[in-house]
PDB file of C-alpha atoms and ligand atoms in Angstrom:
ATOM      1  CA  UNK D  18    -211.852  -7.983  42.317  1.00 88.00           C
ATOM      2  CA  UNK D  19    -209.494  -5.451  40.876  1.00 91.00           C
ATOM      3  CA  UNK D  20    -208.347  -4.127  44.057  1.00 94.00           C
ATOM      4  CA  UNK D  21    -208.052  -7.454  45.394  1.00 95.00           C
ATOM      5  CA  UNK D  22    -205.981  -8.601  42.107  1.00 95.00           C
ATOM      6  CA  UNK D  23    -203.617  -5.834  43.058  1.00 96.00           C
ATOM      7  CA  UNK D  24    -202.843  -6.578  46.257  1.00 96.00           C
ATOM      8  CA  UNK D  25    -201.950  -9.983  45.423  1.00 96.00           C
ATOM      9  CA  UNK D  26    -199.667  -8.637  42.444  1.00 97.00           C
ATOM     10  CA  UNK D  27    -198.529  -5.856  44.701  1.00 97.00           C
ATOM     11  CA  UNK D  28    -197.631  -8.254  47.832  1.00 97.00           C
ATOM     12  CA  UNK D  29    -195.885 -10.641  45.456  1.00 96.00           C
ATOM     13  CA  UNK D  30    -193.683  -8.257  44.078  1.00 97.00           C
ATOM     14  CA  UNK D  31    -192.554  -6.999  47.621  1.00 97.00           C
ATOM     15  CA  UNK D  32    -192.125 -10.203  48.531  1.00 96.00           C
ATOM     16  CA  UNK D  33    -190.062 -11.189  45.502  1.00 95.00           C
ATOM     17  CA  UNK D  34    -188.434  -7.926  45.049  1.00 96.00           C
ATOM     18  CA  UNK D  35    -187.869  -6.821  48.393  1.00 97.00           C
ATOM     19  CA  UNK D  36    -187.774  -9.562  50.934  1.00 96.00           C
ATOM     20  CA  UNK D  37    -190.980  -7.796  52.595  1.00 96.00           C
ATOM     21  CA  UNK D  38    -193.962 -10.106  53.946  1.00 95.00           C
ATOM     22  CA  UNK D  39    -197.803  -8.456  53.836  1.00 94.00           C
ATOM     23  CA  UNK D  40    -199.484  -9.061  57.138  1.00 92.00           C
ATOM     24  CA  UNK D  41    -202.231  -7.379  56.533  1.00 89.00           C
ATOM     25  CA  UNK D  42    -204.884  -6.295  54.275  1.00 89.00           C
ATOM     26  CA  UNK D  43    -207.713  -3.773  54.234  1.00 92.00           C
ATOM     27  CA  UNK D  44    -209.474  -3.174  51.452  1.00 89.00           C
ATOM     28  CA  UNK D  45    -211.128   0.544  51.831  1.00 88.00           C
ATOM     29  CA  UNK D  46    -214.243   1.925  49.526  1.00 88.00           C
ATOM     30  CA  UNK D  47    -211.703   4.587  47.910  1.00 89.00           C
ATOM     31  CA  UNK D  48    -208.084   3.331  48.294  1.00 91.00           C
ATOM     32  CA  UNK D  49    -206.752  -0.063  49.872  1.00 95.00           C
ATOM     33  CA  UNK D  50    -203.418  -0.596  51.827  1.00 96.00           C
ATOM     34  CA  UNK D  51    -201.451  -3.668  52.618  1.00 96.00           C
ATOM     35  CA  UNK D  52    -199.281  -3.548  55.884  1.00 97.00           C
ATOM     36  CA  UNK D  53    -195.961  -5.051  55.085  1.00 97.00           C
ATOM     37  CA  UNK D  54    -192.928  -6.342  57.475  1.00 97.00           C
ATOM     38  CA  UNK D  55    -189.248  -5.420  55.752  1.00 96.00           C
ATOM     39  CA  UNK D  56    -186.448  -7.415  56.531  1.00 95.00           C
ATOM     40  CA  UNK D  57    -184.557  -4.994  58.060  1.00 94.00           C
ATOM     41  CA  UNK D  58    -187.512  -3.651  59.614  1.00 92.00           C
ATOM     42  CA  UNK D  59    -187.293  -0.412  58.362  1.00 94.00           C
ATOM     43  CA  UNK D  60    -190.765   1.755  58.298  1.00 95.00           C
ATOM     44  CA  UNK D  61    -190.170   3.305  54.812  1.00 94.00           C
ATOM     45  CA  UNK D  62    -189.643   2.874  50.988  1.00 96.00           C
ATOM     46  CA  UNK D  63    -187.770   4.998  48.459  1.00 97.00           C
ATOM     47  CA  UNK D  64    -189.332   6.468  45.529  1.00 97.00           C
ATOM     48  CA  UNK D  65    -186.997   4.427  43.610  1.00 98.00           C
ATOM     49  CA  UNK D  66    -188.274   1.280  45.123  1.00 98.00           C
ATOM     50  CA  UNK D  67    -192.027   2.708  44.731  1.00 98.00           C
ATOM     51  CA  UNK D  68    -191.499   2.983  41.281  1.00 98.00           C
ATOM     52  CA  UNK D  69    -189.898  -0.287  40.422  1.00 98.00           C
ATOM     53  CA  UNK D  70    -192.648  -1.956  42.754  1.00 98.00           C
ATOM     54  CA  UNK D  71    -195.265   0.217  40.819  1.00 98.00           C
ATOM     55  CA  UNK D  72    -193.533  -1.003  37.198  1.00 98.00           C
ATOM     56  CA  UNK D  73    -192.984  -4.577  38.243  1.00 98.00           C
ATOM     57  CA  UNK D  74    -196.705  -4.948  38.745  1.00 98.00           C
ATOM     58  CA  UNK D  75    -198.044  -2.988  35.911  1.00 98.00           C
ATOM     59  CA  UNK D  76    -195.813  -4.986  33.656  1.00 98.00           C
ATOM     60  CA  UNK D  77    -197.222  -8.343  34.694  1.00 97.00           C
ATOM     61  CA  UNK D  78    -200.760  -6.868  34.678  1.00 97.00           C
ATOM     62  CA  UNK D  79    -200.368  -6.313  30.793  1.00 97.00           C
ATOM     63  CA  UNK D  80    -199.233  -9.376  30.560  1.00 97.00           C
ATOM     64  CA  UNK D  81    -202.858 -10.466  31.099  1.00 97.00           C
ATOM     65  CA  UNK D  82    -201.060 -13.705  32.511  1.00 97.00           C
ATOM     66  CA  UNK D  83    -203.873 -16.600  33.374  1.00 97.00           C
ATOM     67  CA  UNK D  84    -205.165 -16.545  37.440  1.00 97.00           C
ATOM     68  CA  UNK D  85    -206.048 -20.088  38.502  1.00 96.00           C
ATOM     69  CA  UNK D  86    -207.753 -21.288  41.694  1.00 96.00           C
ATOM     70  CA  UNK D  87    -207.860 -24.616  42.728  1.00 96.00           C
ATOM     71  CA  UNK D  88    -207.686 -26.742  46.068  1.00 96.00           C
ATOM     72  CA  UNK D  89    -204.385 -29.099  45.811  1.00 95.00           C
ATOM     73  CA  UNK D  90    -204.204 -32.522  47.710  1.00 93.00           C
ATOM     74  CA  UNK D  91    -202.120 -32.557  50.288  1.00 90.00           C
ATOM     75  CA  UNK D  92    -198.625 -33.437  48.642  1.00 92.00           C
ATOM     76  CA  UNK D  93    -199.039 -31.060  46.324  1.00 93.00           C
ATOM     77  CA  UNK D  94    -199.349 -28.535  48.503  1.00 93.00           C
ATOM     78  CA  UNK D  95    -196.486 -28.865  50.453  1.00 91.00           C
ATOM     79  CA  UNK D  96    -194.516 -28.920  46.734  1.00 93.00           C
ATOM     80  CA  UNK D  97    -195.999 -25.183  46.059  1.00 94.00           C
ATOM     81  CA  UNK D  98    -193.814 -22.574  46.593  1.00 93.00           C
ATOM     82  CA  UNK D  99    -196.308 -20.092  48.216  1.00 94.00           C
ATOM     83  CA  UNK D 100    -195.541 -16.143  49.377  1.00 93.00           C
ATOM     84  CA  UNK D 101    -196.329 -17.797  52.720  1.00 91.00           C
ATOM     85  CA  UNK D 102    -197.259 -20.764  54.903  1.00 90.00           C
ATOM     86  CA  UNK D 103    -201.456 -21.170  54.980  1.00 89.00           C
ATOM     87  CA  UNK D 104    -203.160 -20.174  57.842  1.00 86.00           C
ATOM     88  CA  UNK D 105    -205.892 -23.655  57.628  1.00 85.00           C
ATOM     89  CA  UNK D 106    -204.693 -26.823  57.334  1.00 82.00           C
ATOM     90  CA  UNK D 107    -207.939 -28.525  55.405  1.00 86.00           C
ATOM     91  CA  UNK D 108    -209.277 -27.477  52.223  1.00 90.00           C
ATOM     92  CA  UNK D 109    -206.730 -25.257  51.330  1.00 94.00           C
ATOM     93  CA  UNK D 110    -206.868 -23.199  48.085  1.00 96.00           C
ATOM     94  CA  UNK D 111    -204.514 -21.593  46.766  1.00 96.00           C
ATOM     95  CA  UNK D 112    -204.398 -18.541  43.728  1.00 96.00           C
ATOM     96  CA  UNK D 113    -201.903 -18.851  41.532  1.00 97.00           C
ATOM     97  CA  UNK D 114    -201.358 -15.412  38.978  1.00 96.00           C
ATOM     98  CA  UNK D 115    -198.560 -16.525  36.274  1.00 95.00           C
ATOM     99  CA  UNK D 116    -195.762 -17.557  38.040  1.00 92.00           C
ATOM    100  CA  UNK D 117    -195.293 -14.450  40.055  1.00 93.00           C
ATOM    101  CA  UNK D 118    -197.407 -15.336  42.763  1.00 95.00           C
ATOM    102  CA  UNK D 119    -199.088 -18.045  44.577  1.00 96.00           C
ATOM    103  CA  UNK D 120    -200.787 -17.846  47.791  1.00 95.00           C
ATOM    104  CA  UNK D 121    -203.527 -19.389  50.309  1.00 95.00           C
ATOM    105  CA  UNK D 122    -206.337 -17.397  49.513  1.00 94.00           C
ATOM    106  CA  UNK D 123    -210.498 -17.963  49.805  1.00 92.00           C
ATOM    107  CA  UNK D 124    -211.344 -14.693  47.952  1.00 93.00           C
ATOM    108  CA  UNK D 125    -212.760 -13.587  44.611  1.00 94.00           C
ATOM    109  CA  UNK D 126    -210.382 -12.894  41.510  1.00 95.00           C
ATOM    110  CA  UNK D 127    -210.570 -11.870  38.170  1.00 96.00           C
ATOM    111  CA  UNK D 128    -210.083 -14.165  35.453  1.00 96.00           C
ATOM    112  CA  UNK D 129    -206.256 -13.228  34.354  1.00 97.00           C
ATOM    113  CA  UNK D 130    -203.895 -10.371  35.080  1.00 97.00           C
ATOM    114  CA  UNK D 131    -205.017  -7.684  32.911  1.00 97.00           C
ATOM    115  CA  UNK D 132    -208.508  -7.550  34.169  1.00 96.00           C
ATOM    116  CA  UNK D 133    -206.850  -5.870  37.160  1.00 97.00           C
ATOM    117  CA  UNK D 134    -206.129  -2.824  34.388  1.00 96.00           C
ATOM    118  CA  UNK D 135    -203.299  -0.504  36.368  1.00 97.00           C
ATOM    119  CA  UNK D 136    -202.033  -0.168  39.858  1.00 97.00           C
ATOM    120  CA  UNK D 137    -200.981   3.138  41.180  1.00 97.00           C
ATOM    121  CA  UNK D 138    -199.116   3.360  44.902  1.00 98.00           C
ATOM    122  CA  UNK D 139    -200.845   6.132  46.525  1.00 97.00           C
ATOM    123  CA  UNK D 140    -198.966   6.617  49.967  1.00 97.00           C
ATOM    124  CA  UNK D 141    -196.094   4.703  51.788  1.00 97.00           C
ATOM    125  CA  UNK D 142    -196.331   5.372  55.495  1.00 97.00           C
ATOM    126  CA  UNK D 143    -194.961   4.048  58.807  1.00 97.00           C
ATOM    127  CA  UNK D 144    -197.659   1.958  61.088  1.00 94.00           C
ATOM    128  CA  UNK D 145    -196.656   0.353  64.079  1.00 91.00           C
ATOM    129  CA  UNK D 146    -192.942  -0.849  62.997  1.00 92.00           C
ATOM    130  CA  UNK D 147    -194.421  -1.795  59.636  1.00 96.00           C
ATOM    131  CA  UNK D 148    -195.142  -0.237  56.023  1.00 97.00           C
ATOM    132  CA  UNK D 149    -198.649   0.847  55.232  1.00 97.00           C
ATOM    133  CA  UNK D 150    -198.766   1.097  51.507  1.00 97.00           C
ATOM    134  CA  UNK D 151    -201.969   2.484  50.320  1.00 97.00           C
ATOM    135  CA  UNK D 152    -202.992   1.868  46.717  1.00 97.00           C
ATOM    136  CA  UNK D 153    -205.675   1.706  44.186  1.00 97.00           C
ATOM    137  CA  UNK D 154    -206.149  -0.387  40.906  1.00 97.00           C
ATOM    138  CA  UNK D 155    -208.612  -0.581  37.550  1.00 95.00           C
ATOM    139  CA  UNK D 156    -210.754   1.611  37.753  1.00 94.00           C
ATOM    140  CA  UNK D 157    -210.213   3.477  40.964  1.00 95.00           C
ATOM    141  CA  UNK D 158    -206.452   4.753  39.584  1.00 96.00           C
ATOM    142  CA  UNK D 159    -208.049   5.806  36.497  1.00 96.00           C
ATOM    143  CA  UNK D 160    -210.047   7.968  38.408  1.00 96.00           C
ATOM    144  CA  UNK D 161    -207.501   9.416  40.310  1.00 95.00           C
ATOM    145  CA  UNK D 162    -205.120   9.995  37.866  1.00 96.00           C
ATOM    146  CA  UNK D 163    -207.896  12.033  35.804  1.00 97.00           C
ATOM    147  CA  UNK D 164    -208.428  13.779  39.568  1.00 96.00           C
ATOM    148  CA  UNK D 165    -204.882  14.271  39.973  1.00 95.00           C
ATOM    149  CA  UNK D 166    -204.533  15.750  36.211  1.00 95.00           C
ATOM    150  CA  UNK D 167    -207.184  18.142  36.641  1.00 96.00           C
ATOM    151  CA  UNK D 168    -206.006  19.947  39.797  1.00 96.00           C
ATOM    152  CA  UNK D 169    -202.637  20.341  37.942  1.00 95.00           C
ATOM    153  CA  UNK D 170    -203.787  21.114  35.267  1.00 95.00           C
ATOM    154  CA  UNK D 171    -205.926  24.059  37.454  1.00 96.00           C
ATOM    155  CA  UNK D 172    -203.038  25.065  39.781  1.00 95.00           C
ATOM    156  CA  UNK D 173    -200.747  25.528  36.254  1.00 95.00           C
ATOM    157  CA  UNK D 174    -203.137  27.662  34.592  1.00 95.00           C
ATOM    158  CA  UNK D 175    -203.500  29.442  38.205  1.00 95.00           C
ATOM    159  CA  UNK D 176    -199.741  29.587  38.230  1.00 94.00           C
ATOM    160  CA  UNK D 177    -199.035  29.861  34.498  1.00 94.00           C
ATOM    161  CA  UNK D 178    -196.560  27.227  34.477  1.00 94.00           C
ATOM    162  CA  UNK D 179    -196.339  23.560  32.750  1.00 94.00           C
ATOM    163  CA  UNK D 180    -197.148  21.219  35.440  1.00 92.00           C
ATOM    164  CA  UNK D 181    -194.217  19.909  35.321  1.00 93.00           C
ATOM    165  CA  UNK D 182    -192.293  23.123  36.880  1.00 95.00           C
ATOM    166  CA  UNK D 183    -195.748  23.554  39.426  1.00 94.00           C
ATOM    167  CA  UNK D 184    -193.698  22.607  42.500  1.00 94.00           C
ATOM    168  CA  UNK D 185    -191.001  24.988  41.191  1.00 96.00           C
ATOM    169  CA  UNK D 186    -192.954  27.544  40.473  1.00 95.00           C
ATOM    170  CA  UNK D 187    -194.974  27.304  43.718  1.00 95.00           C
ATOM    171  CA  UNK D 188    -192.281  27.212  45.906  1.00 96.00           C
ATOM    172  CA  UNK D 189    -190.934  30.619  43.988  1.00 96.00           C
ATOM    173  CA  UNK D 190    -194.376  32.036  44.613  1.00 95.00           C
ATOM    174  CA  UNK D 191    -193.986  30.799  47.940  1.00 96.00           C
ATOM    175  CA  UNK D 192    -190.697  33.044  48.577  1.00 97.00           C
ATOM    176  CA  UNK D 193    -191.746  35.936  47.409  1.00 97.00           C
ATOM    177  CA  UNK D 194    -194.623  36.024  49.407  1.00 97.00           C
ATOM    178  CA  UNK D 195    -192.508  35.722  52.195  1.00 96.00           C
ATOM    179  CA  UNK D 196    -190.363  38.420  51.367  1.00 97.00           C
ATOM    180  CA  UNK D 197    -193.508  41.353  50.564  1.00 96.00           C
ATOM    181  CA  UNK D 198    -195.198  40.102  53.943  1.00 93.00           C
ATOM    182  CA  UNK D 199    -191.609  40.896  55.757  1.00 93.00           C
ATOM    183  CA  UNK D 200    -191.418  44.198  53.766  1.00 95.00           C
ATOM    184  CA  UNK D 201    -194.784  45.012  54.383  1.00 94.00           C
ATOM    185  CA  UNK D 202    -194.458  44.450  58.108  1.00 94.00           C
ATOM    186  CA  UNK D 203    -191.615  46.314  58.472  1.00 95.00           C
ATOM    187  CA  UNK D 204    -193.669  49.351  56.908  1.00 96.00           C
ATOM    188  CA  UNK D 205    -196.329  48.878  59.181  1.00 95.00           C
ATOM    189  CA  UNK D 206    -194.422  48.647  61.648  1.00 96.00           C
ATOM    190  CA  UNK D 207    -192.541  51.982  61.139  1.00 96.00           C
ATOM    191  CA  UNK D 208    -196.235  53.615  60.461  1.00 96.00           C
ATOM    192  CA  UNK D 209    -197.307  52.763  63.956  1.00 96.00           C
ATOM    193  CA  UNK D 210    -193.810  53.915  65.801  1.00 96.00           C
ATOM    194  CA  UNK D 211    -194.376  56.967  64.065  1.00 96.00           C
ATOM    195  CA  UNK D 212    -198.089  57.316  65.291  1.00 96.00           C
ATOM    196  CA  UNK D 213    -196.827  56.415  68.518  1.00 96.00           C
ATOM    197  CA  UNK D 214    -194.103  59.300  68.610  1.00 94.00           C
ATOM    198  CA  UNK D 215    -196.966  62.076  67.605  1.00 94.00           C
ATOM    199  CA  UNK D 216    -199.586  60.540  70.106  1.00 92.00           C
ATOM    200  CA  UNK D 217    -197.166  60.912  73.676  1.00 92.00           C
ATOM    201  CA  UNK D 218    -198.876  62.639  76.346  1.00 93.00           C
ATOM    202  CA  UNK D 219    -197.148  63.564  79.742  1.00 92.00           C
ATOM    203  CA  UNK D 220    -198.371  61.922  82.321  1.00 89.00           C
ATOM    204  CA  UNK D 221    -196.939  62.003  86.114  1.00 84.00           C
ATOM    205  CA  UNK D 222    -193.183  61.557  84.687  1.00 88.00           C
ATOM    206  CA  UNK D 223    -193.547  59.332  81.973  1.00 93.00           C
ATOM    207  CA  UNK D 224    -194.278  59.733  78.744  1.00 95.00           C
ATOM    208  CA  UNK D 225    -197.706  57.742  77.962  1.00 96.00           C
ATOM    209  CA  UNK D 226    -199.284  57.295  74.493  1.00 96.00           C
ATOM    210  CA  UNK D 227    -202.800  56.387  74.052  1.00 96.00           C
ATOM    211  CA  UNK D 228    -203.355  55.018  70.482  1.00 95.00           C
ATOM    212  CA  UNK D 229    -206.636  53.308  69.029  1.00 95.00           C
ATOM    213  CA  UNK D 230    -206.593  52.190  65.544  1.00 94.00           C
ATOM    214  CA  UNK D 231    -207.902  49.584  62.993  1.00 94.00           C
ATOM    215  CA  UNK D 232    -207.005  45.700  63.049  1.00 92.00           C
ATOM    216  CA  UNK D 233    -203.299  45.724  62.221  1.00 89.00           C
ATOM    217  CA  UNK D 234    -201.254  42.354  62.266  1.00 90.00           C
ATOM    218  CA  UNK D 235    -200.451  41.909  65.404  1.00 91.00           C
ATOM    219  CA  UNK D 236    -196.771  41.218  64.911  1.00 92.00           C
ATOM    220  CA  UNK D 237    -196.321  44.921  63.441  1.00 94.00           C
ATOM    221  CA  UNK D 238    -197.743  46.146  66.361  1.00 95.00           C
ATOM    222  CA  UNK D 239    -195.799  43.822  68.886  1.00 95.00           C
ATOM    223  CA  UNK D 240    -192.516  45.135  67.035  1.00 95.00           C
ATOM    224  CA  UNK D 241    -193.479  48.600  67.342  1.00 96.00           C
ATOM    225  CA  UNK D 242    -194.218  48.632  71.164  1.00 96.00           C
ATOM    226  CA  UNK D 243    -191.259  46.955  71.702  1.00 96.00           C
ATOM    227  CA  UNK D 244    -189.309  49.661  69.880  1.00 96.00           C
ATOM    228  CA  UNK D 245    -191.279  52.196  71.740  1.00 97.00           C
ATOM    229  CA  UNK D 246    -190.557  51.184  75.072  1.00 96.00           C
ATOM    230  CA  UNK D 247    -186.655  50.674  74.180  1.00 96.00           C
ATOM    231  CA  UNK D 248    -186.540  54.003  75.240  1.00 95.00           C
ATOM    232  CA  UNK D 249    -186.553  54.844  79.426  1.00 95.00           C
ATOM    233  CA  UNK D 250    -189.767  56.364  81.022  1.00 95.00           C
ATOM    234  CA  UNK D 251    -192.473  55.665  78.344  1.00 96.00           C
ATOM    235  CA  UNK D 252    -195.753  53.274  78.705  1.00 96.00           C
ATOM    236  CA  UNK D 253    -198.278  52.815  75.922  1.00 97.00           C
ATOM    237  CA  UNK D 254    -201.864  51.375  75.953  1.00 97.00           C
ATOM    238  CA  UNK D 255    -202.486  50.358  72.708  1.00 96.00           C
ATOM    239  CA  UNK D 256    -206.022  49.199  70.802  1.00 96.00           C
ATOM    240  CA  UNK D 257    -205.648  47.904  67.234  1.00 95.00           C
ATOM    241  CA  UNK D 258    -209.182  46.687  66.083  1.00 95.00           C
ATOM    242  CA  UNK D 259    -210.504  43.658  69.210  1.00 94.00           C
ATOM    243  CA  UNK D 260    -206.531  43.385  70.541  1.00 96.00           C
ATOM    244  CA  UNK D 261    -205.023  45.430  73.045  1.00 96.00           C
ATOM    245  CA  UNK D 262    -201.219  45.447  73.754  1.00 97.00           C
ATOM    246  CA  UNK D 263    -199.804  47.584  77.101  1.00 97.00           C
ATOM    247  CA  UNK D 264    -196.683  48.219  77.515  1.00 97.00           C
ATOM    248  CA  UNK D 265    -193.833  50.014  79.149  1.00 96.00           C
ATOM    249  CA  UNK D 266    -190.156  50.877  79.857  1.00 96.00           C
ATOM    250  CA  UNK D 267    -187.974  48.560  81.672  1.00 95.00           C
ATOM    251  CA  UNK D 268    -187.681  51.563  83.683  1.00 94.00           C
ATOM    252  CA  UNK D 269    -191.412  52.353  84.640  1.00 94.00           C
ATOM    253  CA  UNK D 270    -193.180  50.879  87.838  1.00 90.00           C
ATOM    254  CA  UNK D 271    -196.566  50.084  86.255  1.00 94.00           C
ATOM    255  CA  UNK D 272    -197.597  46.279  85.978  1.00 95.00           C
ATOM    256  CA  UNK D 273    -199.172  45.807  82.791  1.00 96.00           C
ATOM    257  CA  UNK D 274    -200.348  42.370  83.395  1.00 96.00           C
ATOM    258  CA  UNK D 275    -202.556  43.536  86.325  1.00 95.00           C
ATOM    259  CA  UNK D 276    -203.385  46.463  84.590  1.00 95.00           C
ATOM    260  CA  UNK D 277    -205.071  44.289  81.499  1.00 96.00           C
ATOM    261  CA  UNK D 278    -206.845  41.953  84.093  1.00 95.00           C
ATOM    262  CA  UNK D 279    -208.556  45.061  85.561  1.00 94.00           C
ATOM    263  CA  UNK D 280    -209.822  46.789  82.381  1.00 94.00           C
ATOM    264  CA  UNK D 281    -210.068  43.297  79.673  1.00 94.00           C
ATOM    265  CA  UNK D 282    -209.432  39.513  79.239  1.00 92.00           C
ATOM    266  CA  UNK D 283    -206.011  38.989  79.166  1.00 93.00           C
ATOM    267  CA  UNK D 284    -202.118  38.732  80.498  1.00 93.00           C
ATOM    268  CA  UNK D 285    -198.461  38.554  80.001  1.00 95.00           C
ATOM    269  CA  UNK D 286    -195.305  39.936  81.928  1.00 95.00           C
ATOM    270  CA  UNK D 287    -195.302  43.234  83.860  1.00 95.00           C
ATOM    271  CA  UNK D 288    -193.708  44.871  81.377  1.00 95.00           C
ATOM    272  CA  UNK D 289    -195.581  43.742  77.997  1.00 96.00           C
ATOM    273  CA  UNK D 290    -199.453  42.321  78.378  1.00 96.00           C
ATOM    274  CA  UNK D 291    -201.793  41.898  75.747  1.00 96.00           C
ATOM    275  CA  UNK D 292    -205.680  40.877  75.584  1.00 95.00           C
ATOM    276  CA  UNK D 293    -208.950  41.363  73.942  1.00 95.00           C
ATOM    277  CA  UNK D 294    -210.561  44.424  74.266  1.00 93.00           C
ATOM    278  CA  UNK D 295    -212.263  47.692  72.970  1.00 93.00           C
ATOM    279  CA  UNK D 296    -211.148  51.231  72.501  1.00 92.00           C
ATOM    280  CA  UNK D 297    -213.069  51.585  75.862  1.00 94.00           C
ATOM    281  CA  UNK D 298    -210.575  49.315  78.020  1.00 94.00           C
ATOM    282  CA  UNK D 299    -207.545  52.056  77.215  1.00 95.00           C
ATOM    283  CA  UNK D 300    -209.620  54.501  78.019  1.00 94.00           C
ATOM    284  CA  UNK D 301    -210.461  53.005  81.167  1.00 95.00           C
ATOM    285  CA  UNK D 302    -206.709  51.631  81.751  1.00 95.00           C
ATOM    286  CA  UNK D 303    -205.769  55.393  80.985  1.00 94.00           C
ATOM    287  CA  UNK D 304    -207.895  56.479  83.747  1.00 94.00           C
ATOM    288  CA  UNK D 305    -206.713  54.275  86.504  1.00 93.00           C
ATOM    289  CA  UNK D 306    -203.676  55.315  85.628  1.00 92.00           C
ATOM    290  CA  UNK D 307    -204.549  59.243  85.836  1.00 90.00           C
ATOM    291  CA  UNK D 308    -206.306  58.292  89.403  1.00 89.00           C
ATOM    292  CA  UNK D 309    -203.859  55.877  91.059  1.00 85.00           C
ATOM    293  CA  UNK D 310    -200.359  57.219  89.642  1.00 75.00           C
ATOM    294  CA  UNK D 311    -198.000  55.065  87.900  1.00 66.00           C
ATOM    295  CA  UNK D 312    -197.080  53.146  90.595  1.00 61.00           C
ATOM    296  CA  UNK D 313    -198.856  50.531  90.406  1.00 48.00           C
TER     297      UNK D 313
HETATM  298 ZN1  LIG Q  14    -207.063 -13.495  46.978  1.00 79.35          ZN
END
């Protein structure tokens, strides 16, 4: 009943408010949502208009204005200025609540206004050319906003920051985690370039390096092979943790993509390949490599 109290209050302030007619209803076991047409069709509402919607209602609910049902006779009814036309033409009845709205309706409703308690807009989301506005009412929005309270109330202590300055505070947090996990990269980066130098091995004209190590993120090591091979006549096989990256000189005949395919799963462009793997697969690739030249 309180939901359904809502959704009359909430419809009949978009309709007086707005211009917008509900067309249709769903009342869910945690929130409820009316679908609603806008004159100007448009799919959205601001959170001005949310708010004033949200106020308009709330005010009439503590009003605790009377909510009468009855079945008028048929000259009555066409006298009643209803949200909208009925969709039966016998034994209509029609819910009146205070003289903010009056509709064709065969549900259950509470007695008067304030039974409903609060109403609390939850969402406001485009659906098929329409407005899906999900809400919830009574009960149901007390328990949300205690919800709602305690999570920001655990992210501010989490933060330390009122919750009023969370969203400030997380996008700050936010920012600077961006920046460490650039700086950081860049280090790592630099740390395997400069393994990369001390591992190069001659091999056949080119200078190859061989290098297993530990999981690294794999955008440190992409930046670092790329660096690598920036300068002519180099190729590396590379093995950080499960994730194998080959690689070579724009110079340098090898195919790395075929090269991956014969030692591990995985692909990319002749010059730059990458897969998953085990220290084993460079070894192997190193071999092939030893055997069939770098010609490949
Ligand atoms: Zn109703």
């Amino acid at each position: 009943m309180e939901q359904h109290g809502g959704e009359h209050m909430l419809a009949g302030a978009i309709w007086e408010k707005l211009g917008g007619t509900t067309i249709g209803l769903h009342l869910g076991q945690t929130d409820s949502s009316i679908d609603v047409s806008m004159p100007d069709e448009r799919t959205h509402l601001t959170e001005e208009e949310i708010l004033m919607l949200e106020n308009t209602v709330n005010a009439r609910i503590r009003m605790d204005a009377p909510i009468r049902c009855w079945f008028p006779d048929e000259e009555e009814l066409k006298r009643l200025p209803l949200r909208k036309a009925p969709t039966v033409t016998e034994h209509v009845r029609i819910v009146a609540m205070g003289d903010f709205e009056m509709v064709a309706c065969g549900g259950t409703h509470p007695a008067s206004t304030g039974r409903i308690g609060l109403l609390k807009i939850i969402s406001t989301i485009p659906a098929k050319g329409k407005i899906r506005i999900s809400f919830v009412c009574g009960g149901r929005a007390v328990s949300l906003f205690q919800t709602y309270m305690r999570y920001a109330d655990k992210a501010g202590a989490a933060l330390s920051s009122p919750v009023e300055k969370l969203s400030a505070a997380a996008a700050e947090l936010k920012y600077r985690l961006s920046e460490a996990e650039k700086r950081a990269n860049r280090l790592e980066t630099r740390e395997i370039l400069a393994k990369m130098e001390e591992n190069g091995e001659d091999l056949k004209g080119i200078t190859l390096c061989v290098l297993t190590m530990p999981e690294t993120d794999s955008r440190a090591v992409t930046a670092a092979v790329s660096d690598y091979i920036g300068t002519k006549g180099r190729a590396a096989l590379l093995c950080a943790g499960e994730r194998l990256t080959f690689a070579r000189s724009a110079d340098v005949k090898i195919d790395m993509n075929e090269l991956i395919k014969r030692v591990a799963r995985g692909g990319g462009r002749p010059d730059m390949a990458s897969g998953a793997g085990i220290p084993e697969c460079v070894s192997v690739a190193k071999k092939i490599l030893m055997t069939e030249g770098t010609g490949l």
